[in-house]
PDB file of C-alpha atoms (C1' of nucleotides) in Angstrom:
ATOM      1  CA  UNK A   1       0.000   0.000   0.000  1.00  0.00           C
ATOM      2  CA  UNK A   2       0.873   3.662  -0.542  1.00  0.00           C
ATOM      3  CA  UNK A   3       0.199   6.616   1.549  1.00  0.00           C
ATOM      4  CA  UNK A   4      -2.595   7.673   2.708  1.00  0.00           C
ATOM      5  CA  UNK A   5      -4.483  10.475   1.973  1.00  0.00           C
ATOM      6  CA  UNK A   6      -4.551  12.803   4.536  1.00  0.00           C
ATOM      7  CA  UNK A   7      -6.038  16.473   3.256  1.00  0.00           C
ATOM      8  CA  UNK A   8      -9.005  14.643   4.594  1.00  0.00           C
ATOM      9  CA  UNK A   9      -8.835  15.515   8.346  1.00  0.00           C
ATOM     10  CA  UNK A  10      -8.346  18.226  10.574  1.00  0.00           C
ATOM     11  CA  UNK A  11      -4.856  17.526  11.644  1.00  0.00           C
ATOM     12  CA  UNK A  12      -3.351  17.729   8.528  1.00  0.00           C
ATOM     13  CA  UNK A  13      -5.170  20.587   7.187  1.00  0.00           C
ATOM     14  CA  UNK A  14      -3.066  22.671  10.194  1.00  0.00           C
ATOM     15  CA  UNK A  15      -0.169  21.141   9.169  1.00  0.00           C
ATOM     16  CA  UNK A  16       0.256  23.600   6.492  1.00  0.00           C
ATOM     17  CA  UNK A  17       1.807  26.839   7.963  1.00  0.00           C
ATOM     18  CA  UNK A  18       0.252  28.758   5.154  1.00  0.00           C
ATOM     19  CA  UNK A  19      -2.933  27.267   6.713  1.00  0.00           C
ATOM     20  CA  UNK A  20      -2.478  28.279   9.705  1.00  0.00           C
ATOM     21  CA  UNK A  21      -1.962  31.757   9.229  1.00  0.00           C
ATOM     22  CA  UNK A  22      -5.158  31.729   7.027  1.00  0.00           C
ATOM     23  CA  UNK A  23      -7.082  30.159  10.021  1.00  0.00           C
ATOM     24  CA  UNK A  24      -5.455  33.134  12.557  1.00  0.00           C
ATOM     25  CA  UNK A  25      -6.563  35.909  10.015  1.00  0.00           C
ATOM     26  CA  UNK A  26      -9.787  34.919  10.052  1.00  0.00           C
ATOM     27  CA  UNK A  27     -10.099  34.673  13.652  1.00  0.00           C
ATOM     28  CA  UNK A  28      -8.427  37.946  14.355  1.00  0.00           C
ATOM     29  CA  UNK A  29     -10.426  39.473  11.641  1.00  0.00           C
ATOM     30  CA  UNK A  30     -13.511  37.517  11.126  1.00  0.00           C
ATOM     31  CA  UNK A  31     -15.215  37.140   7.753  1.00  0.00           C
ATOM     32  CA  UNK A  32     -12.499  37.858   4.850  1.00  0.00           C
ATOM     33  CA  UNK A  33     -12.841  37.419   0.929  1.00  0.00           C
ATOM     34  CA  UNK A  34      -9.789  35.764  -0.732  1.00  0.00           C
ATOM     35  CA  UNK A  35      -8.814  38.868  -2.271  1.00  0.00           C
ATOM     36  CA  UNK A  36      -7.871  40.171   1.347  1.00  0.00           C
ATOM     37  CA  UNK A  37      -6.318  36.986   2.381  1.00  0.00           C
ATOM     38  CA  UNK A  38      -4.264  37.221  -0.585  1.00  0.00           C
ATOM     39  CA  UNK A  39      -2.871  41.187   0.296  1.00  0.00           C
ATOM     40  CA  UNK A  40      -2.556  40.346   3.771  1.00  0.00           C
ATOM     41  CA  UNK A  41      -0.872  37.051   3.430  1.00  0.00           C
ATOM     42  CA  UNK A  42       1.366  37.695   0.041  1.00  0.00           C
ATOM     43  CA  UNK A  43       0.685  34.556  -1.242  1.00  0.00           C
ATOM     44  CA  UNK A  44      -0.460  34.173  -5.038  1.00  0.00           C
ATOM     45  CA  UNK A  45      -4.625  33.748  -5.208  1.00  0.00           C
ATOM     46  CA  UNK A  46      -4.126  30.469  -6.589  1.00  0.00           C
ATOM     47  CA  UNK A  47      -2.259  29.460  -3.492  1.00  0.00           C
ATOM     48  CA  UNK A  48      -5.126  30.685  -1.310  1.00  0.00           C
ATOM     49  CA  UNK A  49      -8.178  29.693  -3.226  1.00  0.00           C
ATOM     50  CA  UNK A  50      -6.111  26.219  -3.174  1.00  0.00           C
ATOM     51  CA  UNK A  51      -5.591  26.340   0.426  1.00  0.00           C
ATOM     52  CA  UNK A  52      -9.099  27.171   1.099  1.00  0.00           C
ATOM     53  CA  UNK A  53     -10.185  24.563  -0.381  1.00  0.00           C
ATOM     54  CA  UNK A  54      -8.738  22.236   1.717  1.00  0.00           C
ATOM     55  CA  UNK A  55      -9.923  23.570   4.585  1.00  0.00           C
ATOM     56  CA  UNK A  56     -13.574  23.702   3.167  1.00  0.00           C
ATOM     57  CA  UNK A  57     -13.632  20.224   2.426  1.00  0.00           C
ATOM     58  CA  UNK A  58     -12.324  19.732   6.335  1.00  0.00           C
ATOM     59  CA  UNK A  59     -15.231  22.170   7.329  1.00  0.00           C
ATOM     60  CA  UNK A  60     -12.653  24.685   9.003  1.00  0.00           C
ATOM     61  CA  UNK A  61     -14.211  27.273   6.765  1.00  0.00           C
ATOM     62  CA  UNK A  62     -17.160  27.449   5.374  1.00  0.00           C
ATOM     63  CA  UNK A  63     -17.862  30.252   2.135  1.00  0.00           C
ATOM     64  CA  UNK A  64     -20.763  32.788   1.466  1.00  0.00           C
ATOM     65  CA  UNK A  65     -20.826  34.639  -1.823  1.00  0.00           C
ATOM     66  CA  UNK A  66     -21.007  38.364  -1.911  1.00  0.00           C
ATOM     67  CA  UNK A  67     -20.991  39.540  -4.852  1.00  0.00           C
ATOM     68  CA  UNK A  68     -18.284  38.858  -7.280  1.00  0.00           C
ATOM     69  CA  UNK A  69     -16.490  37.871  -3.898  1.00  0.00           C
ATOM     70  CA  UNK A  70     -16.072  34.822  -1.552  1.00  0.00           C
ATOM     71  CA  UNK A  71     -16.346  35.555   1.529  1.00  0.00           C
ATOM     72  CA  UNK A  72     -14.943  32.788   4.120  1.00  0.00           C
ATOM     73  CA  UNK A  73     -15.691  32.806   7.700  1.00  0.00           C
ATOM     74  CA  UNK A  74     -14.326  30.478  10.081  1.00  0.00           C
ATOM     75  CA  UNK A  75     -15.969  27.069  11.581  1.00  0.00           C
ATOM     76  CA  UNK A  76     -13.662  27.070  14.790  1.00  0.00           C
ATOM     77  CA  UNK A  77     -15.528  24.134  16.259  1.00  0.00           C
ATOM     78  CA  UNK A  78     -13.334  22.146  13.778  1.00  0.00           C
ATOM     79  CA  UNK A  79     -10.657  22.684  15.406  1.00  0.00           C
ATOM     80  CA  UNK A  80     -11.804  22.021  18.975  1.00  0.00           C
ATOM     81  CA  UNK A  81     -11.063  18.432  18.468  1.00  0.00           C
ATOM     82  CA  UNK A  82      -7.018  19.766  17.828  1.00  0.00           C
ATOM     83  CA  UNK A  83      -7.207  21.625  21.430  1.00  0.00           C
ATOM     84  CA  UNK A  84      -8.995  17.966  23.155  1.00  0.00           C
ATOM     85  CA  UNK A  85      -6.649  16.503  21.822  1.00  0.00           C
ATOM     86  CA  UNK A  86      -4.049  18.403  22.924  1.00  0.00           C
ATOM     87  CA  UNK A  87      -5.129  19.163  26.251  1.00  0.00           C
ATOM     88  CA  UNK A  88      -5.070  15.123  27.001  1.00  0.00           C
ATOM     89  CA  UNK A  89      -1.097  15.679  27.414  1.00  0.00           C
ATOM     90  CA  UNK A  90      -1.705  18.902  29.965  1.00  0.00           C
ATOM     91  CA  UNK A  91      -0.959  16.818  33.068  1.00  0.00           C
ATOM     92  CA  UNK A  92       2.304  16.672  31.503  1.00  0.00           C
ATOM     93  CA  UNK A  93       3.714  20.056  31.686  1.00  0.00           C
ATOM     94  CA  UNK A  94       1.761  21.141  34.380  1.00  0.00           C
ATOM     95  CA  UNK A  95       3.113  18.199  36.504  1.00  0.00           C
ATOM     96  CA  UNK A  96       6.785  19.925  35.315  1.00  0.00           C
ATOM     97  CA  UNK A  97       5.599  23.234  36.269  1.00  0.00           C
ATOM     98  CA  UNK A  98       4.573  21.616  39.491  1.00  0.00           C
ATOM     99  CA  UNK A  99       8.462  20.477  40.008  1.00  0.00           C
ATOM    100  CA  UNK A 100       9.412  23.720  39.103  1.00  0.00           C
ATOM    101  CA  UNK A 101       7.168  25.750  41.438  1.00  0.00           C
ATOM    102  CA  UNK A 102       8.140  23.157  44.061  1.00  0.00           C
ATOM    103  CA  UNK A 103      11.739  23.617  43.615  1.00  0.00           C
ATOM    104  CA  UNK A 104      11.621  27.381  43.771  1.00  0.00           C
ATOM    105  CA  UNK A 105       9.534  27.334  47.225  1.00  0.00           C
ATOM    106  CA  UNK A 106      12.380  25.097  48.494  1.00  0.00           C
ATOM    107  CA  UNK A 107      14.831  27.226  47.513  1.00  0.00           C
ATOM    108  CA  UNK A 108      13.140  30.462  48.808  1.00  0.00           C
ATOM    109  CA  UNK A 109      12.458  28.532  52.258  1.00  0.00           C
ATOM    110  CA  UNK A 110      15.711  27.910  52.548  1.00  0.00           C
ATOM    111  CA  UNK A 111      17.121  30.955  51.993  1.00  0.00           C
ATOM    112  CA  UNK A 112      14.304  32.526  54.490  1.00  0.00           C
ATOM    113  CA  UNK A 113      16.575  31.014  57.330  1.00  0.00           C
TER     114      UNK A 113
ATOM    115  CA  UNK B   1       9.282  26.012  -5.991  1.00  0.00           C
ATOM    116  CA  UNK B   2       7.817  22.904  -4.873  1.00  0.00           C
ATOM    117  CA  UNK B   3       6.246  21.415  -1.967  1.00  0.00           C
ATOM    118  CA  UNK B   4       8.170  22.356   1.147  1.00  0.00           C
ATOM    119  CA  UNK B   5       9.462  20.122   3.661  1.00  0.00           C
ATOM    120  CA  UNK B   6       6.951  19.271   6.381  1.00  0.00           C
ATOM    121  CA  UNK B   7       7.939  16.367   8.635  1.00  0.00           C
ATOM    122  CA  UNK B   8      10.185  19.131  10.314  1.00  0.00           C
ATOM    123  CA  UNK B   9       7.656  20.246  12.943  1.00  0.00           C
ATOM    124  CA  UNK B  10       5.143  19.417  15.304  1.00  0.00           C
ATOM    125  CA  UNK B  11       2.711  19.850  13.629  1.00  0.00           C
ATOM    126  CA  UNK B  12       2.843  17.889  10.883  1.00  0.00           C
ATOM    127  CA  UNK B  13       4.325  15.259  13.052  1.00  0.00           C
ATOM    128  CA  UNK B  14       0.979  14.708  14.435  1.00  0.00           C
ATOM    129  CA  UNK B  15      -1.080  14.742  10.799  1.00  0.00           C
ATOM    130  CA  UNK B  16      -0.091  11.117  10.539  1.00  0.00           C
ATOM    131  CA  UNK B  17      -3.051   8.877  12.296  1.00  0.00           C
ATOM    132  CA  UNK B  18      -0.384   6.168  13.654  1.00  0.00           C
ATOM    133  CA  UNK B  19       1.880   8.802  15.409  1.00  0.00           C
ATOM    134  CA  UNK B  20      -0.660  10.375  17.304  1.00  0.00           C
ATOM    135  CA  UNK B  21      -2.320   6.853  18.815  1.00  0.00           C
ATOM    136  CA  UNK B  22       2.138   6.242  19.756  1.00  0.00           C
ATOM    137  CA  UNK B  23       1.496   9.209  21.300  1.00  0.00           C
ATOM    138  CA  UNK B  24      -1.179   8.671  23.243  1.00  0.00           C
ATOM    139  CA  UNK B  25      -0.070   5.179  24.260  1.00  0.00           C
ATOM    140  CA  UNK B  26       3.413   6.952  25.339  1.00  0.00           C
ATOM    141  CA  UNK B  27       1.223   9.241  27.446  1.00  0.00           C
ATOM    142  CA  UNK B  28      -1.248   6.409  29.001  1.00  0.00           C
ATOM    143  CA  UNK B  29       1.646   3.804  29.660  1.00  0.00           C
ATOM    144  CA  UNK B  30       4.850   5.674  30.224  1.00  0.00           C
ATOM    145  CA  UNK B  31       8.046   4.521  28.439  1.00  0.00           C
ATOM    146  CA  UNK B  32       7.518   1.960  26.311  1.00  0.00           C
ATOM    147  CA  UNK B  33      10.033  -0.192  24.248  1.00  0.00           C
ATOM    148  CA  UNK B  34       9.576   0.108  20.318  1.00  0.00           C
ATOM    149  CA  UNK B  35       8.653  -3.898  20.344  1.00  0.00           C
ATOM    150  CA  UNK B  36       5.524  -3.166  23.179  1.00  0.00           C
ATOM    151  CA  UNK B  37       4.379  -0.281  20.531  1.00  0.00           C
ATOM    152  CA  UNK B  38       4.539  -2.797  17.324  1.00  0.00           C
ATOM    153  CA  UNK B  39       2.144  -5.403  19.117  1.00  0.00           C
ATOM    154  CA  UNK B  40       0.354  -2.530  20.933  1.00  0.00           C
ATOM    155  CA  UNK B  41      -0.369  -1.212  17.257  1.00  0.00           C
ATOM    156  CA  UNK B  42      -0.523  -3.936  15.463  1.00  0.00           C
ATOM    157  CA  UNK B  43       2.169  -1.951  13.099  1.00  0.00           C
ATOM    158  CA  UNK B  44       5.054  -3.418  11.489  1.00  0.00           C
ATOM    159  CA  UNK B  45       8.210  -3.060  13.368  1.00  0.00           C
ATOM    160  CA  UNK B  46       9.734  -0.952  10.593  1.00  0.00           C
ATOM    161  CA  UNK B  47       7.084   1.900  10.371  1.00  0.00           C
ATOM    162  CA  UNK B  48       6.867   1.870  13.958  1.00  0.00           C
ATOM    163  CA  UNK B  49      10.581   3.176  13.748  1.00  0.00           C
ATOM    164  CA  UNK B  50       9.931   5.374  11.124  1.00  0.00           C
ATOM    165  CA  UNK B  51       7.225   6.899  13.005  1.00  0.00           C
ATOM    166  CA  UNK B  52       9.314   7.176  16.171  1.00  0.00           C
ATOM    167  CA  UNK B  53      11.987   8.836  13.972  1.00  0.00           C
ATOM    168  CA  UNK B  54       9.820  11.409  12.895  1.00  0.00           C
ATOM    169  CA  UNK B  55       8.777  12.168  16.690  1.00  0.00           C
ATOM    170  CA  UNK B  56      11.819  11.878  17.685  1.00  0.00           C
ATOM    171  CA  UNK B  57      13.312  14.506  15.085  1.00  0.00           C
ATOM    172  CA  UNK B  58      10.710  17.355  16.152  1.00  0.00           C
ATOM    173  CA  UNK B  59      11.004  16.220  19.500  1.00  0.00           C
ATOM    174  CA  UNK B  60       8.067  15.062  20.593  1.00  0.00           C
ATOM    175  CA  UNK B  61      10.202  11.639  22.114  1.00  0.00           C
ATOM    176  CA  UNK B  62      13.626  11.043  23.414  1.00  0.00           C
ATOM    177  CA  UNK B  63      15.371   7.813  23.901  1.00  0.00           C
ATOM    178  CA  UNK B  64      17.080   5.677  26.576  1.00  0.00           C
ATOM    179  CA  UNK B  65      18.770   2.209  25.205  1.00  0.00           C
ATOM    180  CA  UNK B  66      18.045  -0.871  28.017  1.00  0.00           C
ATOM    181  CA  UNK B  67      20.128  -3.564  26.768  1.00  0.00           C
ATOM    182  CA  UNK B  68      18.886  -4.204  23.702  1.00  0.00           C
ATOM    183  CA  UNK B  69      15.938  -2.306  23.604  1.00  0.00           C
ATOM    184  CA  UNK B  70      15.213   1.179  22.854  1.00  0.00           C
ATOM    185  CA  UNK B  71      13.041   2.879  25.422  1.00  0.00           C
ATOM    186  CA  UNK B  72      10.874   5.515  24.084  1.00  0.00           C
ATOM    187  CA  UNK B  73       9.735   8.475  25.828  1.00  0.00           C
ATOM    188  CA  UNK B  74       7.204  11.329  25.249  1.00  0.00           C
ATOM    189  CA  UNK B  75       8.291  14.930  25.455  1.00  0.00           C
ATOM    190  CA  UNK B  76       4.774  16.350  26.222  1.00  0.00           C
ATOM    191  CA  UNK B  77       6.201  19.946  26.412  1.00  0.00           C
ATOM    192  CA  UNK B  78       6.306  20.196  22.085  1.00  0.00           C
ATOM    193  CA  UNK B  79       2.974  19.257  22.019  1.00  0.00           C
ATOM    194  CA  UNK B  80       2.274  22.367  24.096  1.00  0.00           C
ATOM    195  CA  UNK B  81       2.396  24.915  21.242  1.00  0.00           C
ATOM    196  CA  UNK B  82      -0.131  22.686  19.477  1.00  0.00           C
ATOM    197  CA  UNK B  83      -2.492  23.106  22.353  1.00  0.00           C
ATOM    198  CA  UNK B  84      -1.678  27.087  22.267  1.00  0.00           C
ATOM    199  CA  UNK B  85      -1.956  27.482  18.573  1.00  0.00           C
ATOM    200  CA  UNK B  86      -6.021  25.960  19.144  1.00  0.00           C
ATOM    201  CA  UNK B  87      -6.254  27.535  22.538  1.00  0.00           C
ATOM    202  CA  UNK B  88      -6.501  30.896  21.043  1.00  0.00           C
ATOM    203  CA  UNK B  89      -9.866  29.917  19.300  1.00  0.00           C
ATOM    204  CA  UNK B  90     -11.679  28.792  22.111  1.00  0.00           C
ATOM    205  CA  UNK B  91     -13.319  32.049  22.315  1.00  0.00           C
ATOM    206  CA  UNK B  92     -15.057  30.896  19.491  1.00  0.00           C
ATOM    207  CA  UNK B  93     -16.542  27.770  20.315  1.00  0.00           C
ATOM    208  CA  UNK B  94     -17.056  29.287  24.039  1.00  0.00           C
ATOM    209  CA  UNK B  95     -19.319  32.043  22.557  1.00  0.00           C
ATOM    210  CA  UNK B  96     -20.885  29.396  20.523  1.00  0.00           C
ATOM    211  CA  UNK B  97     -21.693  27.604  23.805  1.00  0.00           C
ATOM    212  CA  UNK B  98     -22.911  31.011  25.643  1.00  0.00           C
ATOM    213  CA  UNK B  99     -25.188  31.267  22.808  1.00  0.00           C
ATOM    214  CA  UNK B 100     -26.595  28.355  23.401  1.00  0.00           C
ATOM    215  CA  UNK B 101     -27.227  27.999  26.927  1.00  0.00           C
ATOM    216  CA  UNK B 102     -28.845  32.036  26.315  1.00  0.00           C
ATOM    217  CA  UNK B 103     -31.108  30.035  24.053  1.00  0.00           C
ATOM    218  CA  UNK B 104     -31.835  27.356  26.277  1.00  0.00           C
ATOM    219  CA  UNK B 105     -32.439  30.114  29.137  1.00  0.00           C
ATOM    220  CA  UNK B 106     -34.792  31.734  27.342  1.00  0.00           C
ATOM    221  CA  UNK B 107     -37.387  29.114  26.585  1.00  0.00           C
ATOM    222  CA  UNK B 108     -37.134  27.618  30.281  1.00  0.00           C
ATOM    223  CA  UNK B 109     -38.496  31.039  30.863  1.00  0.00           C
ATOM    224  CA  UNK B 110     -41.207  31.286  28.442  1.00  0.00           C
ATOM    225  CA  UNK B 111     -42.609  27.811  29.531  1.00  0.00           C
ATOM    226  CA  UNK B 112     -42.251  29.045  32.881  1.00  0.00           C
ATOM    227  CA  UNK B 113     -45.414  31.283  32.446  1.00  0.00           C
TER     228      UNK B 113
ATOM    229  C1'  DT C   1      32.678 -16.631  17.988  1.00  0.00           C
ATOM    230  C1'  DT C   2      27.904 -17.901  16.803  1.00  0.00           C
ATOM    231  C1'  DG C   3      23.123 -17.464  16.934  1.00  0.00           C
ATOM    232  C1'  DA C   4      19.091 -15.166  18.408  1.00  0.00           C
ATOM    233  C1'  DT C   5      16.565 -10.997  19.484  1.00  0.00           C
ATOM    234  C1'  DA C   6      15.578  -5.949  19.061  1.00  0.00           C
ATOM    235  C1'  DT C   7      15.703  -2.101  16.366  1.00  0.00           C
ATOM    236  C1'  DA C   8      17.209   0.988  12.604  1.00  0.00           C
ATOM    237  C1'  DT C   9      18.082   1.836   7.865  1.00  0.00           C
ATOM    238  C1'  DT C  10      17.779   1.425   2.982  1.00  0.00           C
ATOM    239  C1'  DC C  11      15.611   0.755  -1.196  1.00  0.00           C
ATOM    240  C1'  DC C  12      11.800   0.494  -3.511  1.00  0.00           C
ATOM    241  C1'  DG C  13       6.955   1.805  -5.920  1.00  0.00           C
ATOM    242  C1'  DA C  14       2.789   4.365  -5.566  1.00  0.00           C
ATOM    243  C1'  DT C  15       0.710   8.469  -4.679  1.00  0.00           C
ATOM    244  C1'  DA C  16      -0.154  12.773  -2.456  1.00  0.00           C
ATOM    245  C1'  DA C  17       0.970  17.551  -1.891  1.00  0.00           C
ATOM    246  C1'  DC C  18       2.806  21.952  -2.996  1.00  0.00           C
ATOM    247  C1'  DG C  19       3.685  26.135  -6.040  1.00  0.00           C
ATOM    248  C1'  DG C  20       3.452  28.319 -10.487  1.00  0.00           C
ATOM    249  C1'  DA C  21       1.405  29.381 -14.807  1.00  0.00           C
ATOM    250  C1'  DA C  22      -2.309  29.347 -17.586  1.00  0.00           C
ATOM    251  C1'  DT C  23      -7.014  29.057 -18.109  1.00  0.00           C
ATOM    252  C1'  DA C  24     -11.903  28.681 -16.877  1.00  0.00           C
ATOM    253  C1'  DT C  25     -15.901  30.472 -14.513  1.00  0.00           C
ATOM    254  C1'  DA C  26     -18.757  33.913 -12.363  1.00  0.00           C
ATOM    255  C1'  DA C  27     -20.448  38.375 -11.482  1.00  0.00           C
ATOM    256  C1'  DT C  28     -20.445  43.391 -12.300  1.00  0.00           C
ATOM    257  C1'  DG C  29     -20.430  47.697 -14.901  1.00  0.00           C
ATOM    258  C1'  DG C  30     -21.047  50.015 -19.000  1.00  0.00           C
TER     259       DG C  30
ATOM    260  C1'  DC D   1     -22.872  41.907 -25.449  1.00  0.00           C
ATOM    261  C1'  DC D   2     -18.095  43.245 -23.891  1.00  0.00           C
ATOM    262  C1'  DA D   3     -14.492  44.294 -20.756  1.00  0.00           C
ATOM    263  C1'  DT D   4     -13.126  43.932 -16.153  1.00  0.00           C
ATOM    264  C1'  DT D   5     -12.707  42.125 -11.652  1.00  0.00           C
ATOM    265  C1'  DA D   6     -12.794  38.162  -8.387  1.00  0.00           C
ATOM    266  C1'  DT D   7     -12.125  33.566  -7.701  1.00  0.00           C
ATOM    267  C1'  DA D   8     -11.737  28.618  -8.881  1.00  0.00           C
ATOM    268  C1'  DT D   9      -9.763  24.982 -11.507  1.00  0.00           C
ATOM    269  C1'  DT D  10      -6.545  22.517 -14.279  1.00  0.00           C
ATOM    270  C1'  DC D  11      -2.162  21.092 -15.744  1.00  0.00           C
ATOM    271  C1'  DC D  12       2.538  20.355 -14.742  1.00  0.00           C
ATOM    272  C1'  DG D  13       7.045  19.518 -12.562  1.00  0.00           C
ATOM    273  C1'  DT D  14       9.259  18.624  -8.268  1.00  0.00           C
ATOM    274  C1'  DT D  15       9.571  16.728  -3.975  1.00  0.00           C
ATOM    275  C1'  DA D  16       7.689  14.365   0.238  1.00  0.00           C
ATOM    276  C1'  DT D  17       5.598  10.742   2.304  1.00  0.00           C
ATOM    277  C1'  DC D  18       3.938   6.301   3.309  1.00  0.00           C
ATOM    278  C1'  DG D  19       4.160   1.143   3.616  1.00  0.00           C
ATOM    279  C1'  DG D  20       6.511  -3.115   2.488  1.00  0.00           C
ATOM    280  C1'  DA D  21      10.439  -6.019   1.952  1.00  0.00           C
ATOM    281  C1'  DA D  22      14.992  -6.769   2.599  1.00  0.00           C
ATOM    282  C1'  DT D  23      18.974  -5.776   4.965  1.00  0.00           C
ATOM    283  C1'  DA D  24      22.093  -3.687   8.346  1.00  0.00           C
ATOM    284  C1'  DT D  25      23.365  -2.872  13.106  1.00  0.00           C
ATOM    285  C1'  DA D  26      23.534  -3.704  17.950  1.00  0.00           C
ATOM    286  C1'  DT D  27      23.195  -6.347  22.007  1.00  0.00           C
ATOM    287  C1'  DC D  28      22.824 -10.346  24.602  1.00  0.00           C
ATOM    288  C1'  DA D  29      23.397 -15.319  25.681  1.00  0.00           C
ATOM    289  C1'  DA D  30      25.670 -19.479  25.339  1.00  0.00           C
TER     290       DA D  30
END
DNA sequence: TTGATATATTCCGATAACGGAATATAATGG
DNA sequence: CCATTATATTCCGTTATCGGAATATATCAA
């Protein structure tokens, strides 16, 4: 067997950094057509309408038309299952920062005396 | 230009299916020898190593030799920007939830009449 | 040393993914 | 209808990626 395709699911539409930044613009700015993406981002509107496209099909965006434009808006429940997922390894770091803090109030106890 | 390199960073470390569930079984069981993963997985030895690899390039594992055997252990902390990079949408699906529980408020109050 | 066990590496073949360039499609204005 | 603007799609070349099979490397045990 070959590899698998994989512009199919949420984790490897984010895996793009182009992506990503796409995904942040249209949270920090909400609804954007791809003309504006394309300024913001200086990519080439191929690139973009290309990238979008991946993400529609993964439901990360979703498109409304406005004209002679595209507007796309974000669907950031998508990527709620990223942040689960994620947040199943918290216990993790928090159980370093946990050493850390730890360590620091022995070391300021100590030096108390 | 053509595609760029991707297995260079987290996240497209975790795009591949098998690496996140050697991930997760890293988190749930600790260390684990690359043999326990291959019957854990039901993967063949050699992707199993090429997955590890991969991790283990970005960082996401480290390893220990024990005898013959290669222990392999998660690095939680890189998987802490992924859980950033989504963190800074919750707002979205948060709202989404406020919205509906505003909803929800709103007809227990009308049937309360 | 020799043989067995554990793991990594290499060499495929198939296919997916990316960017660029050109082109197609859609909507608007005149 | 025609030209223009906005966006999508297609085609192409290059490179990455994945799994499988075979092989290399390392370690242990006798």
């Amino acid at each position: 067997m070959a590899r698998a395709p994989t512009t199919s699911d949420v984790f490897n539409a984010i895996a793009e950094p182009g992506r990503r930044l796409i995904i942040e613009l249209l949270s920090q700015r909400g609804n954007l057509a791809v003309g504006t993406l394309v300024v913001a981002l200086g990519m080439t509107q191929p690139t973009v309408s290309k990238h979008l496209g991946v993400l529609r099909k993964v439901g990360v965006v979703s498109v409304t038309k406005l004209g002679q434009q595209r507007v796309y808006r974000l669907e950031a429940e998508r990527l709620k299952v990223v942040h689960d997922w994620a947040k199943q390894f918290e216990q993790h770091w928090s159980h370093q920062l946990d050493r850390i803090k730890e360590r620091a109030e022995r070391k300021a106890r100590s030096q108390r005396v």
